[in-house]
PDB file of C-alpha atoms in Angstrom:
ATOM      1  CA  UNK M 706      50.509 -34.701 -15.534  1.00  0.00           C
ATOM      2  CA  UNK M 707      50.531 -38.824 -15.432  1.00  0.00           C
ATOM      3  CA  UNK M 708      54.360 -38.906 -16.139  1.00  0.00           C
ATOM      4  CA  UNK M 709      56.698 -38.656 -13.586  1.00  0.00           C
ATOM      5  CA  UNK M 710      60.014 -36.777 -13.749  1.00  0.00           C
ATOM      6  CA  UNK M 711      61.686 -40.131 -13.974  1.00  0.00           C
ATOM      7  CA  UNK M 712      59.322 -41.265 -16.661  1.00  0.00           C
ATOM      8  CA  UNK M 713      59.969 -38.069 -18.321  1.00  0.00           C
ATOM      9  CA  UNK M 714      63.745 -38.676 -18.648  1.00  0.00           C
ATOM     10  CA  UNK M 715      63.384 -42.278 -18.837  1.00  0.00           C
ATOM     11  CA  UNK M 716      61.365 -41.357 -22.423  1.00  0.00           C
ATOM     12  CA  UNK M 717      64.140 -38.343 -23.785  1.00  0.00           C
ATOM     13  CA  UNK M 718      67.104 -41.115 -23.099  1.00  0.00           C
ATOM     14  CA  UNK M 719      64.946 -43.854 -24.944  1.00  0.00           C
ATOM     15  CA  UNK M 720      64.612 -41.010 -27.776  1.00  0.00           C
ATOM     16  CA  UNK M 721      68.505 -40.399 -28.369  1.00  0.00           C
ATOM     17  CA  UNK M 722      68.839 -44.340 -28.745  1.00  0.00           C
ATOM     18  CA  UNK M 723      66.125 -44.990 -30.882  1.00  0.00           C
ATOM     19  CA  UNK M 724      66.922 -42.054 -33.657  1.00  0.00           C
ATOM     20  CA  UNK M 725      64.268 -39.465 -32.037  1.00  0.00           C
ATOM     21  CA  UNK M 726      61.563 -42.233 -32.452  1.00  0.00           C
ATOM     22  CA  UNK M 727      59.731 -42.677 -28.991  1.00  0.00           C
ATOM     23  CA  UNK M 728      58.340 -46.418 -28.639  1.00  0.00           C
ATOM     24  CA  UNK M 729      54.908 -46.311 -26.897  1.00  0.00           C
ATOM     25  CA  UNK M 730      56.424 -49.306 -24.544  1.00  0.00           C
ATOM     26  CA  UNK M 731      59.227 -47.859 -23.451  1.00  0.00           C
ATOM     27  CA  UNK M 732      57.350 -44.644 -21.859  1.00  0.00           C
ATOM     28  CA  UNK M 733      55.155 -46.676 -19.413  1.00  0.00           C
ATOM     29  CA  UNK M 734      55.322 -50.079 -17.612  1.00  0.00           C
ATOM     30  CA  UNK M 735      55.329 -52.358 -20.034  1.00  0.00           C
ATOM     31  CA  UNK M 736      51.670 -52.623 -20.536  1.00  0.00           C
ATOM     32  CA  UNK M 737      49.608 -51.305 -23.089  1.00  0.00           C
ATOM     33  CA  UNK M 738      49.033 -47.475 -22.480  1.00  0.00           C
ATOM     34  CA  UNK M 739      45.697 -46.368 -22.565  1.00  0.00           C
ATOM     35  CA  UNK M 740      44.829 -42.798 -24.998  1.00  0.00           C
ATOM     36  CA  UNK M 741      45.174 -40.063 -22.630  1.00  0.00           C
ATOM     37  CA  UNK M 742      48.651 -41.635 -21.342  1.00  0.00           C
ATOM     38  CA  UNK M 743      49.692 -41.914 -24.767  1.00  0.00           C
ATOM     39  CA  UNK M 744      49.030 -38.120 -25.376  1.00  0.00           C
ATOM     40  CA  UNK M 745      50.260 -37.383 -22.481  1.00  0.00           C
ATOM     41  CA  UNK M 746      53.503 -39.122 -23.636  1.00  0.00           C
ATOM     42  CA  UNK M 747      53.850 -37.750 -27.087  1.00  0.00           C
ATOM     43  CA  UNK M 748      53.109 -34.120 -25.475  1.00  0.00           C
ATOM     44  CA  UNK M 749      55.854 -34.438 -23.022  1.00  0.00           C
ATOM     45  CA  UNK M 750      58.305 -36.021 -25.992  1.00  0.00           C
ATOM     46  CA  UNK M 751      57.435 -33.220 -28.017  1.00  0.00           C
ATOM     47  CA  UNK M 752      58.638 -30.362 -25.167  1.00  0.00           C
ATOM     48  CA  UNK M 753      61.038 -31.780 -23.417  1.00  0.00           C
ATOM     49  CA  UNK M 754      60.876 -31.708 -19.795  1.00  0.00           C
ATOM     50  CA  UNK M 755      59.213 -28.587 -18.391  1.00  0.00           C
ATOM     51  CA  UNK M 756      58.689 -27.378 -21.737  1.00  0.00           C
ATOM     52  CA  UNK M 757      54.664 -26.687 -23.291  1.00  0.00           C
ATOM     53  CA  UNK M 758      55.365 -27.601 -27.060  1.00  0.00           C
ATOM     54  CA  UNK M 759      54.499 -25.931 -30.015  1.00  0.00           C
ATOM     55  CA  UNK M 760      51.751 -26.642 -32.245  1.00  0.00           C
ATOM     56  CA  UNK M 761      53.839 -26.828 -35.325  1.00  0.00           C
ATOM     57  CA  UNK M 762      55.467 -29.386 -33.379  1.00  0.00           C
ATOM     58  CA  UNK M 763      52.569 -31.611 -33.592  1.00  0.00           C
ATOM     59  CA  UNK M 764      52.856 -34.790 -36.070  1.00  0.00           C
ATOM     60  CA  UNK M 765      49.854 -36.683 -36.465  1.00  0.00           C
ATOM     61  CA  UNK M 766      51.341 -39.816 -37.091  1.00  0.00           C
ATOM     62  CA  UNK M 767      52.794 -39.576 -33.766  1.00  0.00           C
ATOM     63  CA  UNK M 768      49.392 -39.959 -32.163  1.00  0.00           C
ATOM     64  CA  UNK M 769      48.960 -43.176 -34.572  1.00  0.00           C
ATOM     65  CA  UNK M 770      46.245 -45.135 -33.306  1.00  0.00           C
ATOM     66  CA  UNK M 771      44.416 -42.833 -30.948  1.00  0.00           C
ATOM     67  CA  UNK M 772      43.921 -40.169 -33.539  1.00  0.00           C
ATOM     68  CA  UNK M 773      39.772 -41.035 -33.811  1.00  0.00           C
ATOM     69  CA  UNK M 774      39.784 -39.989 -30.295  1.00  0.00           C
ATOM     70  CA  UNK M 775      42.142 -36.693 -30.388  1.00  0.00           C
ATOM     71  CA  UNK M 776      41.173 -32.918 -31.219  1.00  0.00           C
ATOM     72  CA  UNK M 777      42.835 -29.698 -31.470  1.00  0.00           C
ATOM     73  CA  UNK M 778      41.544 -26.627 -30.072  1.00  0.00           C
ATOM     74  CA  UNK M 779      41.839 -22.943 -30.506  1.00  0.00           C
ATOM     75  CA  UNK M 780      41.125 -20.716 -28.179  1.00  0.00           C
ATOM     76  CA  UNK M 781      39.107 -17.607 -29.447  1.00  0.00           C
ATOM     77  CA  UNK M 782      38.236 -16.070 -26.154  1.00  0.00           C
ATOM     78  CA  UNK M 783      38.637 -16.124 -22.715  1.00  0.00           C
ATOM     79  CA  UNK M 784      36.734 -19.488 -21.606  1.00  0.00           C
ATOM     80  CA  UNK M 785      36.219 -20.321 -25.562  1.00  0.00           C
ATOM     81  CA  UNK M 786      37.967 -22.256 -28.110  1.00  0.00           C
ATOM     82  CA  UNK M 787      36.683 -23.647 -31.095  1.00  0.00           C
ATOM     83  CA  UNK M 788      37.226 -27.039 -32.514  1.00  0.00           C
ATOM     84  CA  UNK M 789      39.934 -26.848 -35.334  1.00  0.00           C
ATOM     85  CA  UNK M 790      40.553 -30.937 -35.861  1.00  0.00           C
ATOM     86  CA  UNK M 791      38.411 -33.858 -34.308  1.00  0.00           C
ATOM     87  CA  UNK M 792      38.723 -37.274 -34.526  1.00  0.00           C
ATOM     88  CA  UNK M 793      35.455 -39.997 -35.653  1.00  0.00           C
ATOM     89  CA  UNK M 794      34.524 -40.852 -31.784  1.00  0.00           C
ATOM     90  CA  UNK M 795      33.780 -36.803 -31.385  1.00  0.00           C
ATOM     91  CA  UNK M 796      31.805 -36.440 -34.550  1.00  0.00           C
ATOM     92  CA  UNK M 797      30.260 -39.599 -33.637  1.00  0.00           C
ATOM     93  CA  UNK M 798      28.997 -38.243 -30.528  1.00  0.00           C
ATOM     94  CA  UNK M 799      28.072 -34.733 -31.880  1.00  0.00           C
ATOM     95  CA  UNK M 800      26.447 -36.556 -34.783  1.00  0.00           C
ATOM     96  CA  UNK M 801      28.258 -33.346 -36.640  1.00  0.00           C
ATOM     97  CA  UNK M 802      31.365 -32.185 -38.088  1.00  0.00           C
ATOM     98  CA  UNK M 803      32.460 -30.297 -35.227  1.00  0.00           C
ATOM     99  CA  UNK M 804      35.004 -28.254 -37.251  1.00  0.00           C
ATOM    100  CA  UNK M 805      35.126 -24.711 -36.596  1.00  0.00           C
ATOM    101  CA  UNK M 806      32.409 -25.071 -33.842  1.00  0.00           C
ATOM    102  CA  UNK M 807      33.144 -24.042 -30.120  1.00  0.00           C
ATOM    103  CA  UNK M 808      33.688 -26.936 -27.683  1.00  0.00           C
ATOM    104  CA  UNK M 809      31.181 -26.381 -25.709  1.00  0.00           C
ATOM    105  CA  UNK M 810      28.983 -27.825 -28.671  1.00  0.00           C
ATOM    106  CA  UNK M 811      29.557 -31.034 -27.036  1.00  0.00           C
ATOM    107  CA  UNK M 812      28.464 -30.219 -23.109  1.00  0.00           C
ATOM    108  CA  UNK M 813      25.020 -29.888 -21.669  1.00  0.00           C
ATOM    109  CA  UNK M 814      24.029 -27.010 -20.595  1.00  0.00           C
ATOM    110  CA  UNK M 815      24.596 -27.054 -17.256  1.00  0.00           C
ATOM    111  CA  UNK M 816      28.439 -28.027 -17.805  1.00  0.00           C
ATOM    112  CA  UNK M 817      29.039 -25.170 -20.166  1.00  0.00           C
ATOM    113  CA  UNK M 818      30.285 -22.710 -17.692  1.00  0.00           C
ATOM    114  CA  UNK M 819      32.270 -25.574 -15.966  1.00  0.00           C
ATOM    115  CA  UNK M 820      34.012 -26.295 -19.169  1.00  0.00           C
ATOM    116  CA  UNK M 821      35.057 -22.712 -19.713  1.00  0.00           C
ATOM    117  CA  UNK M 822      36.596 -22.727 -16.386  1.00  0.00           C
ATOM    118  CA  UNK M 823      39.191 -25.583 -17.677  1.00  0.00           C
ATOM    119  CA  UNK M 824      39.533 -23.917 -20.891  1.00  0.00           C
ATOM    120  CA  UNK M 825      40.644 -20.699 -18.904  1.00  0.00           C
ATOM    121  CA  UNK M 826      42.793 -22.807 -16.728  1.00  0.00           C
ATOM    122  CA  UNK M 827      44.909 -24.661 -19.551  1.00  0.00           C
ATOM    123  CA  UNK M 828      45.417 -21.538 -21.631  1.00  0.00           C
ATOM    124  CA  UNK M 829      45.914 -18.586 -19.157  1.00  0.00           C
ATOM    125  CA  UNK M 830      47.693 -21.074 -16.313  1.00  0.00           C
ATOM    126  CA  UNK M 831      48.889 -22.590 -18.730  1.00  0.00           C
ATOM    127  CA  UNK M 832      47.804 -25.651 -16.924  1.00  0.00           C
ATOM    128  CA  UNK M 833      46.589 -29.388 -17.962  1.00  0.00           C
ATOM    129  CA  UNK M 834      43.568 -30.679 -17.125  1.00  0.00           C
ATOM    130  CA  UNK M 835      41.509 -34.468 -16.706  1.00  0.00           C
ATOM    131  CA  UNK M 836      38.135 -34.310 -17.019  1.00  0.00           C
ATOM    132  CA  UNK M 837      35.696 -37.824 -15.532  1.00  0.00           C
ATOM    133  CA  UNK M 838      32.557 -37.398 -17.937  1.00  0.00           C
ATOM    134  CA  UNK M 839      29.102 -38.871 -18.454  1.00  0.00           C
ATOM    135  CA  UNK M 840      27.617 -38.859 -21.871  1.00  0.00           C
ATOM    136  CA  UNK M 841      23.736 -39.297 -21.845  1.00  0.00           C
ATOM    137  CA  UNK M 842      20.972 -37.391 -22.771  1.00  0.00           C
ATOM    138  CA  UNK M 843      16.990 -38.732 -22.929  1.00  0.00           C
ATOM    139  CA  UNK M 844      17.044 -39.967 -25.883  1.00  0.00           C
ATOM    140  CA  UNK M 845      20.516 -41.466 -25.666  1.00  0.00           C
ATOM    141  CA  UNK M 846      19.409 -44.788 -23.428  1.00  0.00           C
ATOM    142  CA  UNK M 847      22.101 -45.626 -20.677  1.00  0.00           C
ATOM    143  CA  UNK M 848      24.728 -43.340 -19.512  1.00  0.00           C
ATOM    144  CA  UNK M 849      28.466 -44.235 -20.014  1.00  0.00           C
ATOM    145  CA  UNK M 850      31.358 -42.651 -18.310  1.00  0.00           C
ATOM    146  CA  UNK M 851      34.124 -41.158 -20.653  1.00  0.00           C
ATOM    147  CA  UNK M 852      37.559 -39.466 -20.031  1.00  0.00           C
ATOM    148  CA  UNK M 853      39.265 -36.210 -21.459  1.00  0.00           C
ATOM    149  CA  UNK M 854      42.530 -34.826 -21.158  1.00  0.00           C
ATOM    150  CA  UNK M 855      43.603 -31.372 -22.130  1.00  0.00           C
ATOM    151  CA  UNK M 856      47.210 -30.374 -22.850  1.00  0.00           C
ATOM    152  CA  UNK M 857      47.816 -27.288 -23.638  1.00  0.00           C
ATOM    153  CA  UNK M 858      49.979 -25.924 -27.122  1.00  0.00           C
ATOM    154  CA  UNK M 859      52.020 -22.551 -28.023  1.00  0.00           C
ATOM    155  CA  UNK M 860      51.491 -20.820 -31.234  1.00  0.00           C
ATOM    156  CA  UNK M 861      54.218 -19.666 -33.723  1.00  0.00           C
ATOM    157  CA  UNK M 862      54.066 -16.489 -31.456  1.00  0.00           C
ATOM    158  CA  UNK M 863      54.683 -18.794 -28.369  1.00  0.00           C
ATOM    159  CA  UNK M 864      51.227 -17.791 -26.883  1.00  0.00           C
ATOM    160  CA  UNK M 865      49.443 -20.933 -25.316  1.00  0.00           C
ATOM    161  CA  UNK M 866      46.144 -20.205 -27.851  1.00  0.00           C
ATOM    162  CA  UNK M 867      46.000 -24.196 -28.546  1.00  0.00           C
ATOM    163  CA  UNK M 868      45.568 -27.037 -26.905  1.00  0.00           C
ATOM    164  CA  UNK M 869      45.501 -31.578 -27.894  1.00  0.00           C
ATOM    165  CA  UNK M 870      43.120 -33.466 -26.339  1.00  0.00           C
ATOM    166  CA  UNK M 871      41.842 -36.909 -26.059  1.00  0.00           C
ATOM    167  CA  UNK M 872      38.393 -38.239 -25.476  1.00  0.00           C
ATOM    168  CA  UNK M 873      37.752 -41.847 -24.227  1.00  0.00           C
ATOM    169  CA  UNK M 874      34.459 -43.045 -24.301  1.00  0.00           C
ATOM    170  CA  UNK M 875      33.900 -46.761 -22.495  1.00  0.00           C
ATOM    171  CA  UNK M 876      31.505 -49.039 -24.092  1.00  0.00           C
ATOM    172  CA  UNK M 877      30.321 -49.176 -27.940  1.00  0.00           C
ATOM    173  CA  UNK M 878      31.597 -46.245 -29.264  1.00  0.00           C
ATOM    174  CA  UNK M 879      29.915 -47.142 -32.496  1.00  0.00           C
ATOM    175  CA  UNK M 880      26.413 -47.514 -31.006  1.00  0.00           C
ATOM    176  CA  UNK M 881      26.122 -44.069 -29.548  1.00  0.00           C
ATOM    177  CA  UNK M 882      23.572 -41.533 -30.962  1.00  0.00           C
ATOM    178  CA  UNK M 883      24.381 -37.786 -30.700  1.00  0.00           C
ATOM    179  CA  UNK M 884      24.868 -37.174 -27.243  1.00  0.00           C
ATOM    180  CA  UNK M 885      26.232 -34.168 -24.701  1.00  0.00           C
ATOM    181  CA  UNK M 886      28.776 -34.378 -22.107  1.00  0.00           C
ATOM    182  CA  UNK M 887      28.469 -34.223 -18.490  1.00  0.00           C
ATOM    183  CA  UNK M 888      31.110 -32.970 -16.020  1.00  0.00           C
ATOM    184  CA  UNK M 889      31.593 -35.126 -13.027  1.00  0.00           C
ATOM    185  CA  UNK M 890      34.435 -34.279 -12.182  1.00  0.00           C
ATOM    186  CA  UNK M 891      38.284 -32.150 -12.648  1.00  0.00           C
ATOM    187  CA  UNK M 892      41.705 -32.075 -12.376  1.00  0.00           C
ATOM    188  CA  UNK M 893      43.592 -29.025 -12.894  1.00  0.00           C
ATOM    189  CA  UNK M 894      47.708 -29.336 -12.568  1.00  0.00           C
ATOM    190  CA  UNK M 895      49.433 -26.235 -12.822  1.00  0.00           C
ATOM    191  CA  UNK M 896      52.185 -25.896 -15.519  1.00  0.00           C
ATOM    192  CA  UNK M 897      53.349 -22.367 -15.234  1.00  0.00           C
ATOM    193  CA  UNK M 898      55.961 -22.966 -11.954  1.00  0.00           C
ATOM    194  CA  UNK M 899      57.440 -25.718 -14.164  1.00  0.00           C
ATOM    195  CA  UNK M 900      61.340 -23.855 -15.582  1.00  0.00           C
ATOM    196  CA  UNK M 901      61.118 -23.540 -19.156  1.00  0.00           C
ATOM    197  CA  UNK M 902      63.834 -25.579 -21.351  1.00  0.00           C
ATOM    198  CA  UNK M 903      65.592 -23.846 -24.259  1.00  0.00           C
ATOM    199  CA  UNK M 904      63.545 -24.036 -27.419  1.00  0.00           C
ATOM    200  CA  UNK M 905      66.524 -24.805 -29.203  1.00  0.00           C
ATOM    201  CA  UNK M 906      67.432 -27.611 -27.579  1.00  0.00           C
ATOM    202  CA  UNK M 907      64.370 -29.523 -28.510  1.00  0.00           C
ATOM    203  CA  UNK M 908      64.306 -32.513 -30.683  1.00  0.00           C
ATOM    204  CA  UNK M 909      61.508 -33.498 -33.099  1.00  0.00           C
ATOM    205  CA  UNK M 910      59.801 -36.444 -31.546  1.00  0.00           C
ATOM    206  CA  UNK M 911      57.264 -39.142 -32.328  1.00  0.00           C
ATOM    207  CA  UNK M 912      55.815 -41.855 -30.881  1.00  0.00           C
ATOM    208  CA  UNK M 913      55.369 -45.417 -32.568  1.00  0.00           C
ATOM    209  CA  UNK M 914      53.640 -48.670 -31.202  1.00  0.00           C
ATOM    210  CA  UNK M 915      56.258 -50.647 -30.147  1.00  0.00           C
ATOM    211  CA  UNK M 916      57.410 -53.943 -32.030  1.00  0.00           C
ATOM    212  CA  UNK M 917      57.247 -57.227 -30.059  1.00  0.00           C
ATOM    213  CA  UNK M 918      60.907 -58.137 -29.086  1.00  0.00           C
TER     214      UNK M 918
END
């Protein structure tokens, strides 16, 4: 994950000081956070150090200005997940409403097996995944770079069967015609070795954009 143990400790301390509201600015270095860093910070704040949060902990208001770039996946089989919720950026890439469709529909044929392996790592590990991507197809003109993060979530039974995702596309997203994603790099972080915290001690947190001091 992008957050260090010190950063996670700092985010919890700030939550205690600000009534369980975590200002985004205080979770980073004082500069604007990328959408992926925002999602990672919120994911960490939901579960607390060492914990994988539950889907029921997720409050869309906590994702604020990155909702257009987020998605929620549900595991339906080993290596397969369908889209439960998706923002405008993902619908624009696909040229259709993705809800209910397998996430592999967004990837070109040569990357689908690799993405299935990523999903196995996220759900079975469990683990977090960072993907470097290229966006394009023959009819799309110039290819653009993109990045994706997938962060595991537990269901009400405690199984890791959901994932919070964020997709960031460089350039003018609104100008993209229906395109497909190609995986150019993958980084998996194994979360299984992290000690779990007592779920009863977790707090309901949400992230908000910081106001100027």
